[in-house]
Structure formats: structure tokens, C-alpha cells
Short mmCIF file of C-alpha atoms and ligand atoms in Angstrom, two decimals:
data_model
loop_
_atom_site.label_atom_id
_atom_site.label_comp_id
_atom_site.label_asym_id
_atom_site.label_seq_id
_atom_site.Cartn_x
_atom_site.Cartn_y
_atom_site.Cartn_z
CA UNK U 1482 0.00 0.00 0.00
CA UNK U 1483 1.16 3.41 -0.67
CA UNK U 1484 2.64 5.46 2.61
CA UNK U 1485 1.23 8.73 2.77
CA UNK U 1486 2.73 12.26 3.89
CA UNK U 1487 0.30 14.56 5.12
CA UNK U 1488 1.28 18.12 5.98
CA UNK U 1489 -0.45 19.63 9.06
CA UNK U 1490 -0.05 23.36 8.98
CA UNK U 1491 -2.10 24.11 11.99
CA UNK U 1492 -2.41 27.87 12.26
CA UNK U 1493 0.07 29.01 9.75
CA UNK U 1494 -0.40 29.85 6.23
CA UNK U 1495 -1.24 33.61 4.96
CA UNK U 1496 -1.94 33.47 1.41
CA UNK U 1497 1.67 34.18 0.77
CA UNK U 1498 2.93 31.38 2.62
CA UNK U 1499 0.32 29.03 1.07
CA UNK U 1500 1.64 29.88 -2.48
CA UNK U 1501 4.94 29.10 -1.71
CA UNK U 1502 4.23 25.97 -0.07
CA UNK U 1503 1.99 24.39 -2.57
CA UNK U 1504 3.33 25.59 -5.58
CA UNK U 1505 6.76 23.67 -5.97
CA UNK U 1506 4.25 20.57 -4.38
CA UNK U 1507 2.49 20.98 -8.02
CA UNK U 1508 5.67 20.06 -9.81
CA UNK U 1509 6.83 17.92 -7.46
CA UNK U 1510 6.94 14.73 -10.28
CA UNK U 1511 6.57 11.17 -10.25
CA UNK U 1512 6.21 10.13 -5.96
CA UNK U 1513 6.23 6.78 -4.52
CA UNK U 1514 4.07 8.35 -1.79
CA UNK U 1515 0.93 10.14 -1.88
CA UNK U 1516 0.84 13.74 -0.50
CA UNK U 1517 -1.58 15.66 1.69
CA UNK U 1518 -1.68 19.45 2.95
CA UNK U 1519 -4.39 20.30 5.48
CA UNK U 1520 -4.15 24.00 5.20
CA UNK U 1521 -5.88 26.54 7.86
CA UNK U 1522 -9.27 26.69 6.59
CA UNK U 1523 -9.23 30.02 5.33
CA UNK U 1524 -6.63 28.48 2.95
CA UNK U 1525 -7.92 25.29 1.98
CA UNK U 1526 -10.39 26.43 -1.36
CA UNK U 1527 -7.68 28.47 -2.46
CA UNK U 1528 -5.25 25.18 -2.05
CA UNK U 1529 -7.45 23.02 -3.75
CA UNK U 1530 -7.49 25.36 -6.88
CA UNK U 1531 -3.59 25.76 -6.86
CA UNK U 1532 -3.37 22.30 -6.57
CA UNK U 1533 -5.75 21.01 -9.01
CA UNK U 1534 -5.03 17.72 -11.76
CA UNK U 1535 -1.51 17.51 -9.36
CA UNK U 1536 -2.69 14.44 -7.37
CA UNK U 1537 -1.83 15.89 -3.95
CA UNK U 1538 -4.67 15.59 -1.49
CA UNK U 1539 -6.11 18.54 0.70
CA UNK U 1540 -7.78 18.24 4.00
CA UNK U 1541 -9.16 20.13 7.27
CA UNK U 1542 -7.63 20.09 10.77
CA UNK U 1543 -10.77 19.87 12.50
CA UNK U 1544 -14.92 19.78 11.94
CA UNK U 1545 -17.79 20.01 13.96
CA UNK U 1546 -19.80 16.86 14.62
CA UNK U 1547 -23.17 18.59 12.97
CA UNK U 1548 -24.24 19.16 9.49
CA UNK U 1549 -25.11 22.89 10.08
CA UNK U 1550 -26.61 24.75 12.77
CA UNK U 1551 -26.04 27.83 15.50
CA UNK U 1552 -22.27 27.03 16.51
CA UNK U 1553 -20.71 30.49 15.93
CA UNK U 1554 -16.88 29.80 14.30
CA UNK U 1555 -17.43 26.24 13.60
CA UNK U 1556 -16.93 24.38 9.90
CA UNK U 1557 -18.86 21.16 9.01
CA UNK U 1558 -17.44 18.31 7.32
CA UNK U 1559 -20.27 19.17 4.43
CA UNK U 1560 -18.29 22.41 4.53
CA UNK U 1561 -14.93 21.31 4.27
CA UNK U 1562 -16.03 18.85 1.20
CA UNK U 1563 -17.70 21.73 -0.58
CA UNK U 1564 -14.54 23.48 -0.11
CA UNK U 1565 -12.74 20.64 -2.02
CA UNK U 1566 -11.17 18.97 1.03
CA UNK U 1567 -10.73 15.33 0.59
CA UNK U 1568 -9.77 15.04 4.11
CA UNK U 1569 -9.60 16.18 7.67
CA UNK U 1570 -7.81 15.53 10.77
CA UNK U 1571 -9.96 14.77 14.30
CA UNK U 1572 -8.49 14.63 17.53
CA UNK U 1573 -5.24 16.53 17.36
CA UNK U 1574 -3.83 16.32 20.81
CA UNK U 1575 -3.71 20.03 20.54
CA UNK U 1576 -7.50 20.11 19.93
CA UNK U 1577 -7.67 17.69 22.52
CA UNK U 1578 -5.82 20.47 25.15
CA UNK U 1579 -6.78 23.64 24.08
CA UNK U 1580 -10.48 22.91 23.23
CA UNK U 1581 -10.92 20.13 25.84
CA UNK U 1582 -12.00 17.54 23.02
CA UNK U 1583 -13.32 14.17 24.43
CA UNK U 1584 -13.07 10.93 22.72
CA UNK U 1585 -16.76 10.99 22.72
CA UNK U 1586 -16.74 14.29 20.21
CA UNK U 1587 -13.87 13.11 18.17
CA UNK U 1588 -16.18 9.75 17.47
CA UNK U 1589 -19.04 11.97 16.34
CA UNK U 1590 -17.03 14.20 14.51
CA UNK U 1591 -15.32 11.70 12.66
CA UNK U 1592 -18.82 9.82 12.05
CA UNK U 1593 -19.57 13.38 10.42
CA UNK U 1594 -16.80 13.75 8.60
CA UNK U 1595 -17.50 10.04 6.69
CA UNK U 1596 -21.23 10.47 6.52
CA UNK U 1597 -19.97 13.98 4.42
CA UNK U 1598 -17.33 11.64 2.15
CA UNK U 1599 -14.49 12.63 3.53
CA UNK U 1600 -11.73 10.45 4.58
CA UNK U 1601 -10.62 11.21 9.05
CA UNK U 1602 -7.48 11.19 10.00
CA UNK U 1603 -7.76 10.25 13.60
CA UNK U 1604 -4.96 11.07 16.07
CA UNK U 1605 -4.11 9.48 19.54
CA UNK U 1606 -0.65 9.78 21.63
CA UNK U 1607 0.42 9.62 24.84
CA UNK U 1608 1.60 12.74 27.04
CA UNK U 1609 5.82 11.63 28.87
CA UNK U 1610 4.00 11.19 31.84
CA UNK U 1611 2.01 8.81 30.85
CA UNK U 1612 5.07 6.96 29.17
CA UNK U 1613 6.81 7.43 32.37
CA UNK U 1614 4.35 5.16 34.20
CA UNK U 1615 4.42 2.77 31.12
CA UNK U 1616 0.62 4.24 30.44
CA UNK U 1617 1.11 4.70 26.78
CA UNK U 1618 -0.30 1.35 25.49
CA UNK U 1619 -3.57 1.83 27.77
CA UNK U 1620 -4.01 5.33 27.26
CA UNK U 1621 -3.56 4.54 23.35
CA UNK U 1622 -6.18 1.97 23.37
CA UNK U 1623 -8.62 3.62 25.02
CA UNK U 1624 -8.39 6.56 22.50
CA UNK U 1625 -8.67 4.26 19.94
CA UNK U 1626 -11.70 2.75 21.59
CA UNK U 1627 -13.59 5.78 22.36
CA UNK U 1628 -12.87 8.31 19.48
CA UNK U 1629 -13.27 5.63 16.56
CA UNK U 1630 -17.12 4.81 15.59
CA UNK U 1631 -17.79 1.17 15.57
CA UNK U 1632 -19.20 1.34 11.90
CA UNK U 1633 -20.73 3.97 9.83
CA UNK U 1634 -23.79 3.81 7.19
CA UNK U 1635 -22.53 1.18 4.78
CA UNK U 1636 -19.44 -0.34 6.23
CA UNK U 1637 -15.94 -0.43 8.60
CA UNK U 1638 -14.49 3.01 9.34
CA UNK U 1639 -12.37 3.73 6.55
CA UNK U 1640 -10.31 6.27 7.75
CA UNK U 1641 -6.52 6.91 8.66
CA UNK U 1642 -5.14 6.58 12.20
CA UNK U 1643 -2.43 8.99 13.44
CA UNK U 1644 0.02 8.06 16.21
CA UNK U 1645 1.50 11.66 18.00
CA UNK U 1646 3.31 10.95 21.20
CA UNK U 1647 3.11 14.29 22.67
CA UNK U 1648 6.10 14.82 24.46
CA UNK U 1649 7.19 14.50 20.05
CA UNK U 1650 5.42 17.18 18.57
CA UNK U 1651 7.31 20.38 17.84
CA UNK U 1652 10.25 19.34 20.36
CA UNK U 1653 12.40 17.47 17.83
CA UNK U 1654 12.43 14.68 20.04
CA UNK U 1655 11.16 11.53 18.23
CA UNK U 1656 10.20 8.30 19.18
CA UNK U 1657 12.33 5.71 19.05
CA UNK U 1658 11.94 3.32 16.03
CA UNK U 1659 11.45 0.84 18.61
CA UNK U 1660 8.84 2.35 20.35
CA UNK U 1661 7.27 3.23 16.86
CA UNK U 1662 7.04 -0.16 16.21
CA UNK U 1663 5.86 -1.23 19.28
CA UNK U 1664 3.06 1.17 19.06
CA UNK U 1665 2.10 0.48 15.22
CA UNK U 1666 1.83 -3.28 16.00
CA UNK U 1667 -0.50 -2.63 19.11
CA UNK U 1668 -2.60 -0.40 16.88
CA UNK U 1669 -2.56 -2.56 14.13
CA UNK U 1670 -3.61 -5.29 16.49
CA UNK U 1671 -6.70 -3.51 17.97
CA UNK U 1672 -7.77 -1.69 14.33
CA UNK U 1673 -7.82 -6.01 13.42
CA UNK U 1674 -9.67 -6.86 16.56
CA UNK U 1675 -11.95 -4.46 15.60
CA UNK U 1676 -13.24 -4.12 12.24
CA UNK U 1677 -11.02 -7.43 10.38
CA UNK U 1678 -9.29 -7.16 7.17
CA UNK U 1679 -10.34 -3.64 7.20
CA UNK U 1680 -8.41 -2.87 10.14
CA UNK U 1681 -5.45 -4.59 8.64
CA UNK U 1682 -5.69 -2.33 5.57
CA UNK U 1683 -5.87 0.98 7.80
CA UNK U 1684 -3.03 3.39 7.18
CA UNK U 1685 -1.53 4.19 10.10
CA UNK U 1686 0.61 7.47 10.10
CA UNK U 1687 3.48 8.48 12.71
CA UNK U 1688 3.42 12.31 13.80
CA UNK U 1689 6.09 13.79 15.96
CA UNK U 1690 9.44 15.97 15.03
CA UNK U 1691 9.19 14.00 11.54
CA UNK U 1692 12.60 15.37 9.91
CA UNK U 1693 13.90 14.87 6.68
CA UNK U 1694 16.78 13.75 8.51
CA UNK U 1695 15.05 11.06 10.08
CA UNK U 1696 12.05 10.36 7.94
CA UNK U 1697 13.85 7.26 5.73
CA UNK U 1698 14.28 5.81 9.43
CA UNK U 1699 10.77 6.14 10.70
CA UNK U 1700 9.11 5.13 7.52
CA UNK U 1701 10.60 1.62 6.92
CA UNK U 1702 9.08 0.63 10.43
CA UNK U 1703 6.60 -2.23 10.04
CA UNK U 1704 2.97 -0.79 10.18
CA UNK U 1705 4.60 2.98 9.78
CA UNK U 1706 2.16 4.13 7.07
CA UNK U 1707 3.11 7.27 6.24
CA UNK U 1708 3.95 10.26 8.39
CA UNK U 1709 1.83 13.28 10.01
CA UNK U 1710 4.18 15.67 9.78
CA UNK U 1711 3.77 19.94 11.33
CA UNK U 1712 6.88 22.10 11.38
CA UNK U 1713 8.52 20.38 8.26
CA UNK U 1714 5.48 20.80 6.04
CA UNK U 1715 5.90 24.23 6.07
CA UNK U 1716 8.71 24.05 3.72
CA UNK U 1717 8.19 22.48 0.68
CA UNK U 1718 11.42 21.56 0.01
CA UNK U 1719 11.72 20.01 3.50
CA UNK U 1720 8.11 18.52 2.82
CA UNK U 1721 9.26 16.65 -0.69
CA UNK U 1722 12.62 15.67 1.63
CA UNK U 1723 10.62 13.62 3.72
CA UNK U 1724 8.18 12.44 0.50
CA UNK U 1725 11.01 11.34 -0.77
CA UNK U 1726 12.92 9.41 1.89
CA UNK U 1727 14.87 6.30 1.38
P1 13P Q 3029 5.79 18.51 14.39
O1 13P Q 3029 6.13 17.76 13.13
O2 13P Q 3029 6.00 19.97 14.29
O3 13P Q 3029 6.43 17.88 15.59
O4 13P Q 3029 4.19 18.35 14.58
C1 13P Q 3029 3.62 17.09 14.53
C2 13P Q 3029 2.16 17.22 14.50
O5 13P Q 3029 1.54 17.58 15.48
C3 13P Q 3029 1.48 16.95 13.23
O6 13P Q 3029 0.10 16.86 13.40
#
């Protein structure tokens, strides 16, 4: 299956910025991995345009769990798809902090986002301290349990799960490769326990201080399926670094 590099901008990317991110992404040639930007949402119709007949994939960082409605600020999944987002992301730990997101929400949101036909990226991760006391693997599960629907209208969830150890994201500090893999096969395990071959198909993306110096690394671990990747996406030439990889 082809590995996947999705770019999460989170809140950068004036029109400026976008341009100069996306446009050397349009002429980026012949990839053995797919690519995905999830803009800022004022961004993302603009980035679909720019990117249009190139193959690269553009999604949202977050949606609300309703169609429409009174929810001042919010953006459907209906709205993101109408947009042209193919995509979005659910359950960013930093949702998850500075919004207070609950498993619970991130289920219903990413029920929305499949009922609207568009594809969740889900995330889960660990904070250090719950490494520390050799938490991660329960808290992990549970996250997986709670913030993945059982099924939707016509079949398995079909999305994307992201593993983000915390303590990872923006510190350059990565996971080990063998922690990586440790993690991937205990995902892997539950996605099979729970939906079958579907689960076994899942991609299942590793977020955290991805580098091109260290993407080759963390993308030949077993059950790595692509990468989730913030700071280095910003950069296109970093970006196609890590697309690129071997
Ligand atoms: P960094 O790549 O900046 O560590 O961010 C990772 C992340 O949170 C992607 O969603």
C-alpha cells in the first residue's frame, strides 16, 4: 500500500505562505508516496485550486460533529467537502488540550466527517508522563476505543489513524523506532480486533518531530504508514525531503 505524507499546517499559512508551499508541491513529479496538505481553513479552497489535476490531497484540521446549525466559528465536514477537502484531521492532541476535546466528540465528529465523504485522519498519543508510568499502550487503546465509531452507514471506518506521542510534537524529540514499532503493531492489532481485514488495511501514520533527517528511518518501520508531519510541512522543500525518503 502506498505510505502517505500529510502536511499539518495548523495555524500558519497567509496566502503568501500558502503559495509558496503548494506551488513547488504541483511540480513535485513522479512520488512513490501520496501527498496531503491540510491547510488553515481560510486556505484550503484556495489550495485546492492551486493544486488542481496535481494528485496531492487537501484536508481540514478539525470539523464540527453537525451538518449545520447555530455554533458560531465552527466548519462542518459538508463544509470542508464543498470546499474541495478530501480530508480532515480529528483529535489533534492540541485540539484535545486547548479545546478540551473528548473521545466521545472526536467519534461523532469523525462519524460526520465520513457520513460527508471525507476520509478522518484520527490522532491518539500519549503525554511523557504517561510513558513514564508505562501508560502509553492503555491510554492509546482507550483513545482508539472511544474516538473511533464502531461502523458507519454502509461499512468499517475507513479512515486513517495517526500516532502523535506528545512529548514529540514540535520538540524534535522523536520516538524511538522501537517504540514506533511497538506502538504500530499494538494499533494494528486492535484496528484487526476491531473491524477485520479492514483494520489490517488501515493506514496508520506516525506524527512527531518527523525530519527529513530522520524520515527514511521512521518510515521503513513495520505498520509505519506514512507520516503526520507539522513544522517540516511548512517548507516544501523540506516537505518533498521527507516524501522522498529512502
Ligand atoms: P511537528 O512535526 O512539528 O512535531 O508536529 C507534529 C504534529 O503535530 C502533526 O500533526
Amino acid at each position: 500500500m502506498r505510505q502517505l505524507i500529510a502536511g499539518n499546517w495548523k495555524m500558519h499559512g497567509l496566502t503568501a505562505e500558502a503559495e509558496s508551499i503548494v506551488g513547488p508541491l504541483r511540480h513535485a513529479g513522479v512520488l512513490e508516496r501520496d501527498l496531503l496538505v491540510c491547510p488553515p481553513a481560510t486556505q484550503i479552497a484556495a489550495t485546492v485550486r492551486m493544486l488542481a489535476g496535481s494528485g496531492v490531497g487537501v484536508g481540514g484540521q478539525d470539523c464540527h460533529a453537525a451538518t449545520h446549525g447555530a455554533h458560531t466559528g465552527d466548519i462542518s465536514a459538508p463544509m470542508l467537502r464543498d470546499a474541495g477537502a478530501q480530508y480532515v484531521i480529528l483529535g489533534h492532541s492540541e485540539r484535545r488540550q486547548d479545546h478540551g476535546e473528548t473521545d466521545p466528540q472526536i467519534r461523532a465528529k469523525t462519524q460526520a466527517a465520513q457520513a460527508a465523504g471525507l476520509r478522518p485522519i484520527v490522532c491518539v498519543g500519549e503525554t511523557d508522563a504517561e510513558r513514564q508510568v508505562d501508560r502509553a499502550f492503555a491510554v492509546v487503546g482507550a483513545q482508539l476505543l472511544g474516538s473511533l465509531p464502531d461502523s458507519f452507514t454502509g461499512g468499517a471506518f475507513d479512515g486513517i489513524v495517526a500516532y502523535e506521542p506528545i512529548w514529540a510534537i514540535g520538540t524534535g524529540r522523536t520516538a524511538t523506532e522501537a517504540d514506533v514499532a511497538a506502538m504500530h503493531l499494538f494499533i494494528r492489532s486492535e484496528l484487526t480486533r476491531r473491524f477485520g481485514a479492514a483494520g489490517q488495511a488501515t493506514l496508520i501514520l506516525y506524527g512527531g518531530s518527523v525530519r527529513p533527517t530522520n524520515a527514511a528511518a521512521l518510515l521503513a518501520v513495520p505498520h509505519v504508514g506514512g507520516a503526520l508531519v507539522g513544522g517540516a510541512s511548512l517548507k516544501a522543500e523540506d516537505f518533498l525531503a521527507i516524501a522522498r525518503a529512502k
